[in-house]
Amino acid sequence: MTSYRPRAVFILPEYDAATGSHFSYIYALLGDAASALDLLVIAERARGAIPEAAYRIRAQRFAFGPLRLLELFVLLLAARISGVRHAYVHYSIYGGLAAWLVFGCTGGRAYYWNCGMPWLYRRNRFAEAAFRFVLRHAILVTGTPGLAVTYARIYGLRPDRIRVLPNGIDVDLFGAAARDSDIRQNFGIAANAPVVFFAHRLSRRKGADLLPDIAARILARMPRAMVLIAGDGPEREAIRADMERRGIASGARLLGSVPQRDIAAYFGAADAFLMPSEEEGFPHVLLEAMAARTPYVATDVGGVREITPPALTPYLAPSGNSERIAEALIDLLERSANERRAIGEIEAAWVRRYDRVIVRDQFIALFTK
């Protein structure tokens, strides 16, 4: 006899089975949750072939905005008529509007995930109005209690209409992959040379414009150090030119995009991880650093302080201050290997609360309680 599974629709802005981004964690979460939920995943855009999965995937066909919105509305309406009670939208504003209209207005539930600092960046007038409408009429899901309070204050939301759901990671799998790293050998980096690693989109939002100055400050104090920069984005060429102008290109390497399946090895090779973002919500990269037992320096923005072990909060720096960020990194790198290992052990214990299995159960509880 098959046990009952609550039915839900999950709307993704994009589906790409070969993604190099943290969307791979969402796919894993959905696969884990499919044992307890009957899931239909609607992808607004899809790249490549859609593989078989534990859940059904439907890729939208239309690219033109109004037609895509109409198509999404029809898909959601069909699901609602068939008895589905829950819709969960990952960031998409138009997905949030359609989910509220079909589910929120007919006795179902429309959840809307948003986790960041959207109040820092203004959209055009229509998009901003639509975003605020979705926040006020759907059930907001965000990453930390502190972010929930901030969203409620800035957007005038009722606290009882907000849920907290952390991001998750397979702690054991990522940690094992990090420990099996051959990156130093591949790049010819000496075993005792300090290595700093950055992995994020090369954009100003992620503090990428600060990387040349941070790297220059580290290399001025520690000439044998190596700064490895993984990622791509609009700041890439400006970063390259700035590093060449400063004469540090041999000590700071642009790696380009690194596939998500390979990223753990870079964390494993690093003595410290760097996240200089001006805006964050609940960054997966810090979960990865902790799972890899790699101490990190990050900017004190969004939910970063809430997910950071107390032992590492002295290494949270103000956003935009490359001098403070570099000094914190140098302090970490000058600590003994035993001291850094002790920090890594603290991280490994702390990140357990965000293990994939725990987050899966919290996600399922949204639809079953």
Coordinates of C-alpha atoms in Angstrom, one line a residue:
M1 CA 0.0 0.0 0.0
T2 CA 1.4 3.4 -1.0
S3 CA 1.5 6.0 1.7
Y4 CA -0.1 9.4 1.1
R5 CA 2.3 12.1 0.0
P6 CA 1.3 15.8 0.0
R7 CA 1.3 17.3 -3.5
A8 CA 3.2 20.5 -4.3
V9 CA 4.4 22.5 -7.3
F10 CA 7.9 24.0 -7.1
I11 CA 8.7 26.8 -9.6
L12 CA 12.4 27.3 -10.6
P13 CA 13.7 30.2 -12.7
E14 CA 16.1 27.8 -14.4
Y15 CA 16.8 24.1 -14.7
D16 CA 20.2 22.8 -15.9
A17 CA 21.3 19.4 -14.8
A18 CA 24.9 20.3 -15.6
T19 CA 24.9 23.5 -13.7
G20 CA 28.1 24.9 -12.2
S21 CA 26.0 26.9 -9.7
H22 CA 24.4 26.3 -6.3
F23 CA 21.2 25.4 -8.1
S24 CA 22.6 21.8 -7.8
Y25 CA 21.8 22.0 -4.1
I26 CA 18.1 22.8 -4.9
Y27 CA 17.9 19.8 -7.3
A28 CA 19.4 17.6 -4.5
L29 CA 16.9 19.0 -2.0
L30 CA 14.0 18.2 -4.3
G31 CA 15.2 14.7 -4.9
D32 CA 15.5 14.1 -1.2
A33 CA 12.1 15.5 -0.5
A34 CA 10.4 13.5 -3.2
S35 CA 10.3 10.5 -0.9
A36 CA 7.7 12.4 1.2
L37 CA 6.2 14.8 -1.3
D38 CA 4.6 14.3 -4.7
L39 CA 6.4 17.1 -6.5
L40 CA 5.9 18.7 -9.9
V41 CA 8.8 21.0 -10.8
I42 CA 8.1 23.7 -13.3
A43 CA 11.3 25.3 -14.8
E44 CA 10.7 28.7 -16.4
R45 CA 13.8 28.0 -18.5
A46 CA 15.7 24.8 -19.1
R47 CA 19.1 24.1 -20.5
G48 CA 20.2 20.8 -22.0
A49 CA 18.3 17.5 -21.6
I50 CA 16.1 17.0 -18.6
P51 CA 17.2 13.8 -16.9
E52 CA 14.9 11.3 -15.1
A53 CA 14.4 12.3 -11.5
A54 CA 12.5 11.3 -8.4
Y55 CA 10.1 14.2 -9.2
R56 CA 8.3 15.3 -12.4
I57 CA 9.9 18.2 -14.3
R58 CA 8.0 20.4 -16.8
A59 CA 10.0 23.0 -18.8
Q60 CA 8.1 26.0 -20.1
R61 CA 8.1 26.4 -23.8
F62 CA 7.6 30.1 -24.3
A63 CA 10.4 32.6 -23.9
F64 CA 8.3 35.8 -24.5
G65 CA 7.4 37.2 -21.1
P66 CA 3.6 37.6 -21.4
L67 CA 3.2 34.2 -23.1
R68 CA 5.5 32.6 -20.5
L69 CA 3.4 34.0 -17.7
L70 CA 0.2 32.8 -19.3
E71 CA 1.7 29.4 -19.8
L72 CA 2.7 29.2 -16.2
F73 CA -0.7 30.3 -15.1
V74 CA -2.3 27.5 -17.1
L75 CA 0.1 24.9 -15.7
L76 CA -0.6 26.0 -12.1
L77 CA -4.3 26.1 -12.7
A78 CA -4.2 22.5 -14.0
A79 CA -2.3 21.5 -10.9
R80 CA -4.7 23.3 -8.6
I81 CA -7.7 21.7 -10.3
S82 CA -6.2 18.3 -9.9
G83 CA -6.0 18.8 -6.1
V84 CA -2.5 20.3 -5.5
R85 CA -2.6 22.6 -2.5
H86 CA 0.9 24.1 -2.3
A87 CA 3.0 26.1 -4.7
Y88 CA 6.6 27.1 -3.8
V89 CA 8.4 29.7 -5.9
H90 CA 12.2 30.2 -5.9
Y91 CA 12.9 33.9 -6.4
S92 CA 10.8 34.4 -9.6
I93 CA 8.6 37.4 -9.2
Y94 CA 6.2 36.4 -12.0
G95 CA 6.1 32.9 -10.6
G96 CA 5.1 34.4 -7.3
L97 CA 2.3 36.4 -8.9
A98 CA 1.0 33.4 -10.7
A99 CA 1.2 31.1 -7.7
W100 CA -0.6 33.7 -5.5
L101 CA -3.4 34.1 -8.1
V102 CA -4.0 30.4 -8.6
F103 CA -3.2 29.1 -5.1
G104 CA -3.4 32.0 -2.7
C105 CA -6.9 33.1 -4.0
T106 CA -8.4 29.6 -3.9
G107 CA -7.6 28.3 -0.5
G108 CA -4.2 26.8 -1.2
R109 CA -0.8 28.1 -0.1
A110 CA 1.7 30.0 -2.1
Y111 CA 5.3 30.1 -0.7
Y112 CA 7.9 32.6 -2.0
W113 CA 11.6 32.1 -1.3
N114 CA 13.7 35.2 -1.2
C115 CA 16.9 35.4 0.7
G116 CA 19.3 38.3 0.3
M117 CA 19.2 42.1 0.7
P118 CA 16.9 43.2 -2.1
W119 CA 16.2 46.5 -0.4
L120 CA 19.7 47.6 -1.5
Y121 CA 18.9 47.4 -5.2
R122 CA 15.9 49.1 -6.9
R123 CA 14.1 47.5 -9.8
N124 CA 12.1 49.3 -12.3
R125 CA 8.8 50.6 -11.0
F126 CA 6.6 47.8 -12.2
A127 CA 9.0 45.0 -11.1
E128 CA 9.4 46.6 -7.6
A129 CA 5.6 46.9 -7.2
A130 CA 5.2 43.3 -8.3
F131 CA 7.9 42.2 -5.9
R132 CA 6.4 44.0 -2.9
F133 CA 2.9 42.6 -3.8
V134 CA 4.3 39.0 -3.8
L135 CA 6.0 39.5 -0.5
R136 CA 2.8 40.8 1.1
H137 CA 0.4 38.2 -0.3
A138 CA 2.5 35.0 -0.4
I139 CA 4.1 33.3 2.5
L140 CA 7.7 34.4 2.5
V141 CA 10.4 31.8 3.1
T142 CA 13.9 33.1 3.9
G143 CA 17.1 31.7 5.3
T144 CA 17.6 33.0 8.9
P145 CA 15.5 34.5 11.8
G146 CA 17.4 37.8 11.5
L147 CA 16.6 38.1 7.8
A148 CA 12.9 37.3 8.6
V149 CA 12.8 40.2 11.0
T150 CA 14.5 42.6 8.5
Y151 CA 12.1 41.6 5.7
A152 CA 9.2 42.2 8.0
R153 CA 10.4 45.6 9.1
I154 CA 11.4 46.9 5.7
Y155 CA 8.4 45.6 3.7
G156 CA 5.8 45.8 6.4
L157 CA 5.2 42.0 6.5
R158 CA 3.3 40.1 9.2
P159 CA 5.7 37.8 11.1
D160 CA 3.2 35.0 11.1
R161 CA 3.4 35.1 7.2
I162 CA 7.1 34.3 7.2
R163 CA 8.9 30.9 7.5
V164 CA 12.6 30.3 8.0
L165 CA 14.3 27.6 6.0
P166 CA 18.1 27.3 5.9
N167 CA 20.2 26.3 3.0
G168 CA 21.8 22.8 3.3
I169 CA 24.8 20.8 2.2
D170 CA 25.8 17.2 2.2
V171 CA 28.4 17.7 4.9
D172 CA 30.1 14.3 4.8
L173 CA 30.2 14.1 1.0
F174 CA 31.6 17.6 0.5
G175 CA 34.1 17.2 3.4
A176 CA 35.4 13.9 1.9
A177 CA 35.8 15.5 -1.5
A178 CA 37.7 18.5 0.0
R179 CA 40.1 16.2 1.8
D180 CA 40.9 14.4 -1.4
S181 CA 42.4 17.5 -3.1
D182 CA 45.2 17.5 -5.6
I183 CA 44.9 21.2 -6.5
R184 CA 48.2 22.2 -5.1
Q185 CA 50.1 19.6 -7.2
N186 CA 48.1 20.6 -10.3
F187 CA 49.0 24.3 -9.9
G188 CA 52.6 23.7 -8.7
I189 CA 51.9 25.4 -5.3
A190 CA 54.3 24.4 -2.6
A191 CA 52.9 22.5 0.3
N192 CA 53.8 25.3 2.8
A193 CA 52.7 28.2 0.6
P194 CA 49.6 30.1 2.0
V195 CA 46.6 29.7 -0.3
V196 CA 43.5 32.0 -0.3
F197 CA 40.4 30.9 -2.3
F198 CA 37.5 32.9 -3.6
A199 CA 34.5 31.3 -5.4
H200 CA 31.6 33.4 -6.4
R201 CA 30.2 35.4 -9.3
L202 CA 32.6 38.1 -10.4
S203 CA 30.3 41.0 -9.7
R204 CA 30.3 44.1 -7.5
R205 CA 27.5 42.5 -5.4
K206 CA 29.9 39.8 -4.5
G207 CA 32.7 42.2 -3.8
A208 CA 34.8 41.0 -6.8
D209 CA 36.0 44.5 -7.6
L210 CA 37.9 44.4 -4.3
L211 CA 39.8 41.3 -5.1
P212 CA 42.9 42.9 -6.7
D213 CA 43.4 45.2 -3.8
I214 CA 42.9 42.4 -1.2
A215 CA 45.3 40.2 -3.1
A216 CA 47.9 42.9 -3.4
R217 CA 47.8 43.6 0.3
I218 CA 48.2 39.9 1.1
L219 CA 51.1 39.4 -1.4
A220 CA 52.9 42.5 -0.1
R221 CA 53.1 40.8 3.4
M222 CA 53.3 37.2 2.2
P223 CA 55.1 37.1 -1.2
R224 CA 54.8 33.2 -1.4
A225 CA 51.0 33.3 -1.0
M226 CA 48.7 32.3 -3.8
V227 CA 45.2 33.7 -4.3
L228 CA 42.9 31.5 -6.4
I229 CA 39.8 33.2 -7.9
A230 CA 37.0 30.9 -9.2
G231 CA 34.0 32.3 -11.1
D232 CA 33.0 34.5 -14.0
G233 CA 31.0 37.6 -14.4
P234 CA 31.0 41.3 -15.5
E235 CA 34.0 42.3 -13.4
R236 CA 36.4 39.6 -14.8
E237 CA 38.3 41.7 -17.4
A238 CA 38.5 44.7 -15.0
I239 CA 40.0 42.4 -12.3
R240 CA 42.5 40.9 -14.8
A241 CA 43.6 44.3 -15.9
D242 CA 43.9 45.6 -12.4
M243 CA 46.0 42.6 -11.3
E244 CA 48.3 43.1 -14.3
R245 CA 48.6 46.8 -13.5
R246 CA 49.6 46.0 -9.9
G247 CA 52.1 43.3 -11.1
I248 CA 50.4 40.5 -9.0
A249 CA 49.1 38.3 -11.8
S250 CA 51.6 35.5 -10.9
G251 CA 50.3 35.4 -7.3
A252 CA 46.6 35.8 -8.0
R253 CA 45.1 33.5 -10.6
L254 CA 41.7 33.8 -12.4
L255 CA 40.5 30.3 -12.8
G256 CA 37.2 31.0 -14.6
S257 CA 34.1 29.0 -13.8
V258 CA 34.7 25.9 -11.9
P259 CA 32.1 23.1 -12.1
Q260 CA 30.2 22.5 -8.8
R261 CA 31.3 18.9 -8.9
D262 CA 35.0 20.1 -8.7
I263 CA 34.7 23.0 -6.2
A264 CA 35.4 21.0 -3.0
A265 CA 39.0 20.2 -4.1
Y266 CA 39.8 23.9 -4.2
F267 CA 38.4 24.4 -0.7
G268 CA 40.5 21.5 0.4
A269 CA 43.7 23.1 -1.0
A270 CA 43.0 26.5 0.7
D271 CA 44.3 27.7 4.0
A272 CA 41.6 30.4 4.1
F273 CA 38.4 31.2 2.1
L274 CA 37.4 34.7 1.2
M275 CA 33.9 36.1 0.7
P276 CA 34.0 40.0 0.4
S277 CA 30.3 40.4 -0.7
E278 CA 28.4 43.6 -0.3
E279 CA 25.1 41.6 -0.4
E280 CA 24.3 38.1 0.8
G281 CA 21.5 36.1 2.3
F282 CA 22.5 32.6 3.3
P283 CA 25.6 31.9 1.2
H284 CA 26.2 28.3 0.3
V285 CA 29.9 29.0 -0.1
L286 CA 30.3 29.5 3.6
L287 CA 28.6 26.1 4.2
E288 CA 31.1 24.7 1.8
A289 CA 34.0 26.3 3.6
M290 CA 32.8 24.9 6.9
A291 CA 32.2 21.4 5.5
A292 CA 35.7 21.5 4.1
R293 CA 37.1 22.7 7.5
T294 CA 38.6 25.8 5.8
P295 CA 38.6 29.0 8.0
Y296 CA 37.1 32.0 6.3
V297 CA 37.0 35.7 6.2
A298 CA 33.6 37.2 5.1
T299 CA 31.8 40.5 5.2
D300 CA 29.3 41.0 7.9
V301 CA 26.2 41.3 5.7
G302 CA 22.8 39.7 5.4
G303 CA 22.6 36.4 7.4
V304 CA 26.3 35.8 7.4
R305 CA 26.8 36.5 11.2
E306 CA 23.9 34.1 12.1
I307 CA 25.4 31.2 10.2
T308 CA 29.0 31.8 11.4
P309 CA 30.4 29.9 14.4
P310 CA 31.1 32.3 17.3
A311 CA 34.8 31.4 17.0
L312 CA 34.9 32.9 13.5
T313 CA 32.9 36.1 14.1
P314 CA 36.2 38.1 14.7
Y315 CA 36.9 37.4 11.1
L316 CA 33.8 39.1 9.8
A317 CA 34.7 42.4 8.3
P318 CA 32.8 45.5 7.1
S319 CA 31.6 45.4 3.5
G320 CA 33.7 47.4 1.1
N321 CA 36.7 47.6 3.4
S322 CA 39.5 45.8 1.5
E323 CA 42.1 46.8 4.1
R324 CA 40.2 45.2 7.0
I325 CA 39.4 42.1 4.9
A326 CA 43.1 41.7 4.0
E327 CA 44.2 42.1 7.6
A328 CA 41.8 39.5 8.8
L329 CA 43.0 37.1 6.1
I330 CA 46.7 37.7 7.0
D331 CA 45.9 37.1 10.6
L332 CA 44.4 33.7 9.7
L333 CA 47.3 32.8 7.5
E334 CA 49.8 33.7 10.1
R335 CA 48.2 31.3 12.6
S336 CA 49.8 27.9 13.1
A337 CA 48.5 24.9 11.1
N338 CA 47.2 23.5 14.4
E339 CA 45.3 26.7 15.2
R340 CA 43.7 26.6 11.8
R341 CA 42.9 22.9 12.2
A342 CA 41.2 23.7 15.5
I343 CA 39.0 26.3 13.7
G344 CA 38.2 23.8 11.1
E345 CA 37.0 21.3 13.7
I346 CA 34.7 24.0 15.1
E347 CA 33.3 24.7 11.7
A348 CA 32.8 21.0 11.0
A349 CA 30.7 20.6 14.2
W350 CA 28.8 23.8 13.6
V351 CA 27.8 23.1 10.0
R352 CA 26.1 19.9 11.0
R353 CA 22.9 21.9 11.8
Y354 CA 22.7 22.6 8.0
D355 CA 23.2 19.1 6.8
R356 CA 21.1 18.1 3.8
V357 CA 19.0 15.6 5.8
I358 CA 18.0 18.1 8.4
V359 CA 17.1 20.8 5.9
R360 CA 15.1 18.2 3.9
D361 CA 13.0 17.5 6.9
Q362 CA 12.4 21.2 7.5
F363 CA 11.4 21.7 3.8
I364 CA 8.9 18.8 4.0
A365 CA 7.4 20.2 7.2
L366 CA 6.3 23.3 5.3
F367 CA 3.8 21.2 3.4
T368 CA 2.9 18.7 6.1
K369 CA 2.3 20.8 9.3

